[in-house]
Amino acid sequence: MTVVGIDDTDSRERGMCTTYVAAQIAERLRTAESATVSRLLLVRLNPAVEYKTRGNAALAIHTDCDPERAFALARDRLELLAETDDERTNPGLVVAEHDPDTEVPDGVRRFARAAIRDHLEIADAVALLERHGYRSWHTGNGRGRIGALAAIGARTALEEWTYEFISYRESERWGTPREVDRESVFAAADDGYPAVWDTVDRGEGETVCVPHTPGPILHGIRGDDPDTVRTVAERIESEPVADSQLFVTNQGTDVHLRDGSLGTAEDGRAYRLEGQVASEPETRRGGHVFVDLGPPADAPTAGSADGAERLACTAFEPTKRFRDRVRALRIGDRITACGEVSRGTLKLEKFAVRDLVRTERVTPTCPDCERTMESAGRDQGYRCRDCGTRTAEKARRRLERDLEPGWYEVPPCARRHVAKPLVRGGFDAPTHPER
Ligand code: ATP
């Protein structure tokens, strides 16, 4: 078997897309080399990586083509298609001669996992591909070899896979507005749901599967099942589809999240963190909502006054109605917060309500005359001004809460590629999926 890994071919301004380059390589392998292409892997790497153009995607093609010929063909396609005029585009190609499911060396498997959750150096990739005798090629600074090598190791590094069926535009139309019939997208999305997800955002009325960028993609349909994503794509009425390709992917799996703790969460990584809401949610300029997370009440450092273990969490304006969920939190609620930490702030992707504060302490009402009592002085409790009835403490009043225990998530229009939609299931509490 031969595995062709590629990455870093596109530019934000000029378009192109590494999935398209991979689809083109696969097409040539089939036609020019009469090879079998068994799978195309679309791997989303660490979304916090600063070098990414958009979604930090790397691609691998699994084929029975002779590795030397596959290498030459892939290199030729990369030289032709990669947007190397953009100095931030640094294409990389790595070709391995082994079975991607069973023969991946441990180091390459670990490298793939690290590329999804951590930050790697070009030298790490170079050392590893030399050690295993992989063929490689690059231009620019060669950073693309990181993603290309990670794509080779991904199949054994990860356990959970989903599918995306991508339809591409005719090249003459690239950069022009896409002609896609909205009604047909919503109807197809309804037919495919819940096996197919994040096709549209019903709340925002948005066709999420149709990108706005200048590149070659017409639409991409994501889901749990290869046949259903294809069927939904074929139901969409649009301008002519020039090409299409099914990808096996780690999208929608939450594989970027690691379990962490408030005190040790670092920038540039994504976490699942347990904590207790430590500030009233606050909407700031631009409509972004902020709330602090403190240690859970039973943690040894809970209640420490210095706030060293507090982490600001934010739901940015583009997360739309998710912000109402965050605004509904109250000090003392116990939650699990998920998202990437960047500049000391956790960008919320989803959270689970574990325990809600159900009561609040209020000034008591006189049991005899039903008037609000008054403070009887410092540490002296409360007293009714009319009848003199006294009580030692504040009263507890039941709170109406707009949240229930379980998971809440950003809507499809704000979903990160790798984030797992709640509708996919497998969560440790009830879910409140957005669609
Ligand atoms: P698109 O989604 O449009 O294909 P992109 O968002 O995938 O673009 P790239 O152009 O591929 O972005 O740029 C990402 C670069 O970062 C690549 O060179 C890749 O090798 C590198 N990279 C990916 N993951 C890591 C990591 N964990 N550590 C360091 N570098 C990484």
XYZ file of C-alpha atoms and ligand atoms in Angstrom:
466
model
C 0.000 0.000 0.000
C 0.985 3.603 -0.574
C -0.087 6.547 1.555
C 0.204 10.053 0.095
C 0.029 12.839 2.682
C -0.332 16.486 1.622
C -0.880 19.814 3.342
C -0.698 23.581 3.093
C -1.664 24.309 -0.503
C -4.119 27.136 -0.118
C -4.137 30.835 0.508
C -6.769 32.913 2.245
C -6.930 35.513 -0.508
C -6.460 33.339 -3.569
C -8.598 30.361 -2.672
C -7.676 26.783 -3.563
C -8.282 24.077 -1.021
C -6.198 21.076 -0.013
C -9.226 18.758 -0.312
C -9.449 19.723 -3.987
C -5.761 19.020 -4.588
C -6.209 15.612 -2.931
C -9.294 14.866 -5.023
C -7.327 15.795 -8.150
C -4.416 13.550 -7.172
C -6.857 10.695 -6.509
C -8.474 11.239 -9.892
C -5.088 11.091 -11.663
C -4.097 7.972 -9.753
C -7.257 6.285 -10.997
C -7.093 7.474 -14.604
C -3.395 7.936 -15.453
C -2.021 5.141 -13.263
C -5.042 2.799 -13.309
C -4.573 2.545 -9.557
C -7.214 1.833 -6.948
C -7.804 4.612 -4.448
C -9.356 3.010 -1.389
C -9.845 6.087 0.795
C -9.262 9.804 1.121
C -8.700 10.994 4.658
C -9.463 14.589 5.636
C -7.808 15.207 8.976
C -8.441 18.339 11.005
C -5.343 19.203 13.027
C -5.030 21.495 16.064
C -7.461 24.343 15.360
C -5.319 26.658 17.512
C -2.316 26.523 15.162
C -1.434 30.068 14.091
C -0.174 29.074 10.622
C -3.492 27.684 9.464
C -5.344 29.286 6.588
C -8.793 28.336 7.802
C -9.665 24.912 9.123
C -6.197 23.345 9.530
C -6.907 20.404 7.255
C -4.373 17.811 6.084
C -5.125 15.054 3.575
C -4.053 11.470 2.981
C -4.745 9.294 -0.031
C -4.659 5.508 0.396
C -3.840 3.714 -2.866
C -2.250 0.623 -4.352
C -0.207 2.742 -6.802
C 3.559 2.235 -6.921
C 4.953 4.742 -4.347
C 7.512 6.253 -6.728
C 4.855 6.949 -9.336
C 2.368 8.225 -6.746
C 5.054 10.574 -5.411
C 5.849 11.975 -8.872
C 2.194 12.436 -9.710
C 1.336 14.121 -6.390
C 4.331 16.422 -6.632
C 3.320 17.407 -10.146
C -0.241 18.254 -8.975
C 1.049 20.202 -5.976
C 3.407 22.231 -8.147
C 0.555 23.028 -10.482
C -2.218 23.732 -7.975
C -0.657 24.998 -4.734
C -0.919 28.750 -4.236
C 2.801 29.217 -3.738
C 2.667 32.909 -4.707
C 1.328 33.453 -1.209
C 4.398 33.376 1.005
C 2.325 31.892 3.824
C 1.567 28.824 1.714
C 4.211 26.163 2.378
C 3.140 22.944 0.673
C 4.389 19.605 1.889
C 4.169 16.085 0.473
C 5.087 12.875 2.275
C 4.706 9.410 0.747
C 4.842 6.249 2.844
C 5.049 2.700 1.589
C 2.973 0.745 4.070
C -0.551 -0.110 5.066
C -2.183 2.963 6.677
C -4.324 0.804 8.973
C -1.874 -1.747 10.297
C 1.746 -0.771 9.575
C 2.088 2.808 10.809
C 5.136 3.134 13.107
C 4.332 4.148 16.702
C 6.223 7.432 16.378
C 4.159 8.465 13.353
C 0.953 7.529 15.143
C 1.958 9.637 18.147
C 2.967 12.493 15.849
C -0.520 12.490 14.304
C -2.153 12.664 17.706
C 0.137 15.476 18.798
C -0.626 17.416 15.617
C -4.289 17.461 16.637
C -3.799 18.509 20.250
C -0.390 20.169 20.418
C 2.164 22.296 18.588
C 4.933 20.671 16.579
C 8.128 21.858 14.910
C 9.160 21.323 11.304
C 12.302 19.597 12.602
C 10.112 17.015 14.418
C 8.522 16.069 11.108
C 11.826 15.988 9.221
C 13.488 13.732 11.815
C 10.594 11.300 11.738
C 10.212 11.062 7.992
C 13.955 10.531 7.593
C 13.925 7.835 10.262
C 11.224 5.924 8.417
C 12.615 6.528 4.939
C 9.490 8.307 3.699
C 9.741 10.198 0.424
C 9.047 13.895 0.850
C 8.947 17.148 -1.047
C 8.162 20.732 -0.066
C 8.434 24.346 -1.064
C 8.691 27.454 1.092
C 9.693 26.688 4.652
C 8.367 23.128 4.381
C 5.871 23.470 7.219
C 3.337 21.530 5.177
C 5.301 18.354 5.934
C 3.930 18.488 9.499
C 0.360 18.094 8.335
C 1.310 15.690 5.542
C 3.052 13.356 7.997
C 0.214 13.672 10.525
C -2.273 12.684 7.805
C -0.248 9.503 7.209
C -0.409 8.524 10.884
C -4.002 9.606 11.482
C -5.795 6.426 10.521
C -4.218 4.456 13.353
C -4.028 7.367 15.785
C -7.775 7.982 15.875
C -10.731 5.743 16.529
C -13.742 7.790 15.565
C -14.491 8.732 11.958
C -17.224 10.598 10.107
C -17.766 11.441 6.433
C -17.888 14.498 4.209
C -19.072 14.426 0.615
C -17.640 17.453 -1.173
C -18.928 18.737 -4.506
C -16.636 21.031 -6.507
C -17.402 23.910 -8.876
C -16.413 24.286 -12.485
C -13.116 26.183 -12.446
C -14.470 29.082 -14.561
C -16.896 29.855 -11.746
C -14.366 29.987 -8.907
C -14.571 33.346 -7.180
C -18.100 34.084 -8.466
C -21.242 33.816 -6.300
C -22.406 30.210 -5.886
C -25.738 29.259 -7.420
C -27.317 26.881 -4.942
C -31.051 26.534 -4.388
C -31.645 27.275 -0.696
C -34.955 25.465 -0.479
C -33.428 22.270 -1.820
C -30.586 22.512 0.715
C -32.999 22.831 3.649
C -35.196 20.011 2.312
C -32.207 17.695 1.745
C -30.827 18.569 5.199
C -34.160 17.651 6.813
C -34.259 14.339 4.963
C -30.762 13.419 6.078
C -30.955 14.592 9.715
C -29.752 13.357 12.187
C -27.334 11.046 10.312
C -26.280 14.146 8.383
C -25.561 17.235 10.487
C -24.333 20.822 10.216
C -25.739 21.130 6.693
C -27.838 24.170 7.574
C -28.492 26.369 10.590
C -32.245 26.473 11.006
C -32.115 29.171 13.682
C -30.076 31.544 11.524
C -31.608 30.405 8.223
C -28.083 29.736 6.914
C -26.864 27.121 4.430
C -23.776 26.168 6.424
C -22.671 23.560 3.870
C -22.052 26.224 1.194
C -18.808 28.123 1.849
C -18.323 31.839 1.222
C -14.617 31.651 0.401
C -13.303 32.015 -3.173
C -12.183 28.359 -3.474
C -13.436 25.419 -5.563
C -15.936 23.889 -3.087
C -19.615 24.147 -3.998
C -20.891 22.358 -0.905
C -19.734 19.834 1.679
C -22.174 17.465 3.372
C -21.123 16.012 6.713
C -22.501 13.037 8.560
C -22.155 9.642 10.166
C -22.854 7.555 7.119
C -21.164 7.571 3.679
C -24.308 6.788 1.706
C -26.461 9.403 3.392
C -23.988 12.258 2.884
C -23.870 11.392 -0.802
C -27.664 11.190 -1.099
C -28.139 14.555 0.598
C -25.523 16.141 -1.704
C -27.260 14.729 -4.762
C -30.605 16.215 -3.683
C -29.248 19.750 -3.716
C -30.159 21.751 -6.818
C -27.351 23.996 -8.001
C -25.001 25.118 -10.748
C -23.209 22.184 -12.435
C -21.044 20.012 -10.187
C -17.651 19.544 -11.849
C -16.399 16.802 -9.507
C -17.220 15.237 -6.195
C -15.370 13.171 -3.633
C -16.159 11.331 -0.407
C -13.736 11.925 2.472
C -13.318 9.949 5.672
C -12.667 12.510 8.398
C -12.201 13.260 12.091
C -14.632 16.159 11.805
C -17.376 16.275 14.402
C -15.513 14.069 16.894
C -14.143 16.446 19.597
C -10.774 14.711 19.269
C -9.034 18.059 19.849
C -10.323 18.215 23.460
C -8.252 16.904 26.345
C -9.320 16.618 29.973
C -7.645 19.368 31.951
C -7.822 21.453 35.069
C -8.275 25.178 35.511
C -4.837 25.766 36.961
C -2.921 24.000 34.210
C -4.845 24.920 31.018
C -2.427 26.425 28.484
C -2.877 28.692 25.492
C -3.114 27.016 22.084
C -4.746 23.824 23.345
C -8.361 22.772 23.757
C -9.855 21.333 26.918
C -12.733 19.830 28.832
C -12.670 21.616 32.212
C -14.735 21.085 35.348
C -15.570 24.154 37.349
C -18.035 26.374 39.067
C -19.343 29.634 37.638
C -17.513 32.371 39.530
C -18.890 35.606 38.046
C -22.181 36.853 36.671
C -22.156 36.481 32.858
C -21.440 39.825 31.243
C -22.153 40.981 27.693
C -19.381 43.257 26.448
C -18.845 45.446 23.413
C -19.443 43.576 20.176
C -21.969 41.268 21.863
C -19.391 38.835 23.254
C -20.426 37.204 26.529
C -17.871 36.570 29.285
C -18.121 34.466 32.406
C -15.448 33.302 34.866
C -14.987 29.692 35.801
C -13.554 28.844 39.216
C -12.596 25.527 40.814
C -15.412 23.094 41.654
C -16.702 23.544 45.215
C -15.124 20.274 46.382
C -11.662 21.093 44.949
C -8.894 21.680 47.519
C -8.312 25.236 46.227
C -12.021 26.158 46.066
C -12.784 29.417 47.743
C -9.191 30.690 47.534
C -9.414 34.443 47.423
C -6.603 35.139 44.983
C -8.535 33.955 41.944
C -5.407 32.249 40.601
C -7.476 29.337 39.416
C -10.071 31.368 37.610
C -10.378 31.177 33.861
C -12.389 33.596 31.749
C -14.707 31.812 29.304
C -16.280 33.539 26.358
C -19.078 32.995 23.870
C -18.266 35.267 20.947
C -20.909 37.166 19.016
C -20.893 34.707 16.060
C -22.046 31.955 18.423
C -25.447 33.709 18.285
C -28.159 32.041 20.403
C -25.602 30.020 22.357
C -24.850 33.289 24.155
C -28.305 33.164 25.767
C -27.362 29.837 27.311
C -24.189 31.338 28.723
C -26.078 34.401 29.960
C -28.458 32.056 31.801
C -25.635 30.734 34.004
C -25.410 31.920 37.631
C -22.620 32.068 40.155
C -22.310 28.670 41.813
C -23.558 26.567 38.870
C -21.321 23.566 38.317
C -20.394 23.009 34.673
C -17.986 21.285 32.308
C -16.691 23.849 29.802
C -15.141 22.859 26.451
C -13.084 24.932 24.066
C -9.700 26.267 23.055
C -7.698 28.431 25.409
C -6.309 31.488 23.719
C -4.684 34.416 25.522
C -5.864 33.082 28.840
C -9.515 32.808 27.767
C -11.481 29.666 26.961
C -13.477 30.082 23.752
C -16.608 28.089 24.550
C -17.687 25.442 22.038
C -20.042 23.598 24.366
C -20.724 23.191 28.061
C -22.524 20.719 30.298
C -24.622 21.881 33.212
C -23.821 19.472 36.048
C -25.588 21.176 38.943
C -27.716 24.305 38.989
C -28.096 26.740 41.821
C -31.816 26.406 42.582
C -32.329 28.916 45.386
C -31.132 32.377 46.325
C -30.911 34.047 49.706
C -33.171 37.036 50.124
C -34.269 39.395 52.889
C -37.052 37.528 54.746
C -40.751 38.430 54.712
C -42.569 38.754 58.037
C -44.683 35.585 58.538
C -47.398 37.610 60.348
C -47.815 40.810 58.321
C -46.104 39.725 55.061
C -43.965 42.849 54.880
C -40.304 42.708 53.936
C -38.299 42.654 57.141
C -35.375 44.939 57.832
C -31.891 44.334 59.060
C -31.767 44.527 62.832
C -28.132 45.619 62.737
C -24.874 43.925 61.981
C -25.055 40.191 62.797
C -28.405 40.756 64.529
C -30.666 39.155 61.951
C -33.886 40.714 60.671
C -36.875 42.374 62.314
C -40.354 43.365 61.185
C -40.833 47.103 61.597
C -44.577 46.704 62.186
C -44.916 43.816 64.617
C -41.374 43.363 65.873
C -41.119 39.698 64.765
C -37.463 38.702 64.544
C -35.591 36.100 62.511
C -31.929 35.251 62.564
C -31.172 34.582 58.899
C -31.978 35.433 55.307
C -34.718 33.389 53.660
C -34.201 31.035 50.693
C -36.228 31.685 47.573
C -36.605 29.198 44.738
C -35.100 30.374 41.461
C -36.640 29.937 38.036
C -33.844 28.681 35.777
C -33.772 28.708 31.975
C -31.214 25.898 31.883
C -31.506 22.194 32.549
C -28.806 19.688 33.414
C -26.950 18.476 30.308
C -24.978 19.641 27.308
C -25.458 22.893 25.376
C -23.556 23.758 22.189
C -22.886 26.530 19.687
C -25.241 26.422 16.677
C -24.145 24.836 13.373
C -23.229 28.250 11.904
C -20.516 28.637 14.569
C -19.312 25.037 14.746
C -15.594 24.312 14.451
C -14.873 21.506 11.995
C -13.560 19.144 14.624
C -16.201 19.910 17.300
C -18.733 17.148 17.897
C -22.367 18.095 17.387
C -24.540 16.939 20.281
C -26.915 15.188 17.908
C -24.161 12.621 17.274
C -24.699 11.262 20.798
C -22.312 9.492 23.154
C -22.283 12.291 25.742
C -22.282 11.655 29.484
C -25.459 13.649 30.217
C -28.690 14.664 28.448
C -28.136 16.846 25.372
C -29.841 19.946 23.995
C -28.795 19.821 20.325
C -28.864 22.872 18.060
C -29.944 22.354 14.483
P -7.446 24.823 4.499
O -8.347 24.428 5.606
O -8.011 25.916 3.714
O -6.967 23.622 3.741
P -5.611 25.097 6.484
O -6.395 25.885 7.465
O -5.583 23.614 6.504
O -6.117 25.486 5.116
P -2.810 25.189 6.015
O -2.628 26.083 4.852
O -2.809 23.728 5.792
O -4.155 25.649 6.718
O -1.746 25.593 7.102
C -1.538 24.899 8.319
C -0.034 24.689 8.507
O 0.256 24.390 9.864
C 0.467 23.529 7.682
O 1.737 23.864 7.186
C 0.597 22.395 8.704
O 1.609 21.472 8.357
C 0.941 23.155 9.950
N 0.453 22.498 11.160
C -0.680 21.792 11.315
N -0.807 21.341 12.573
C 0.275 21.754 13.235
C 0.723 21.603 14.590
N -0.003 20.933 15.476
N 1.883 22.183 14.944
C 2.589 22.907 14.037
N 2.237 23.083 12.751
C 1.081 22.511 12.346
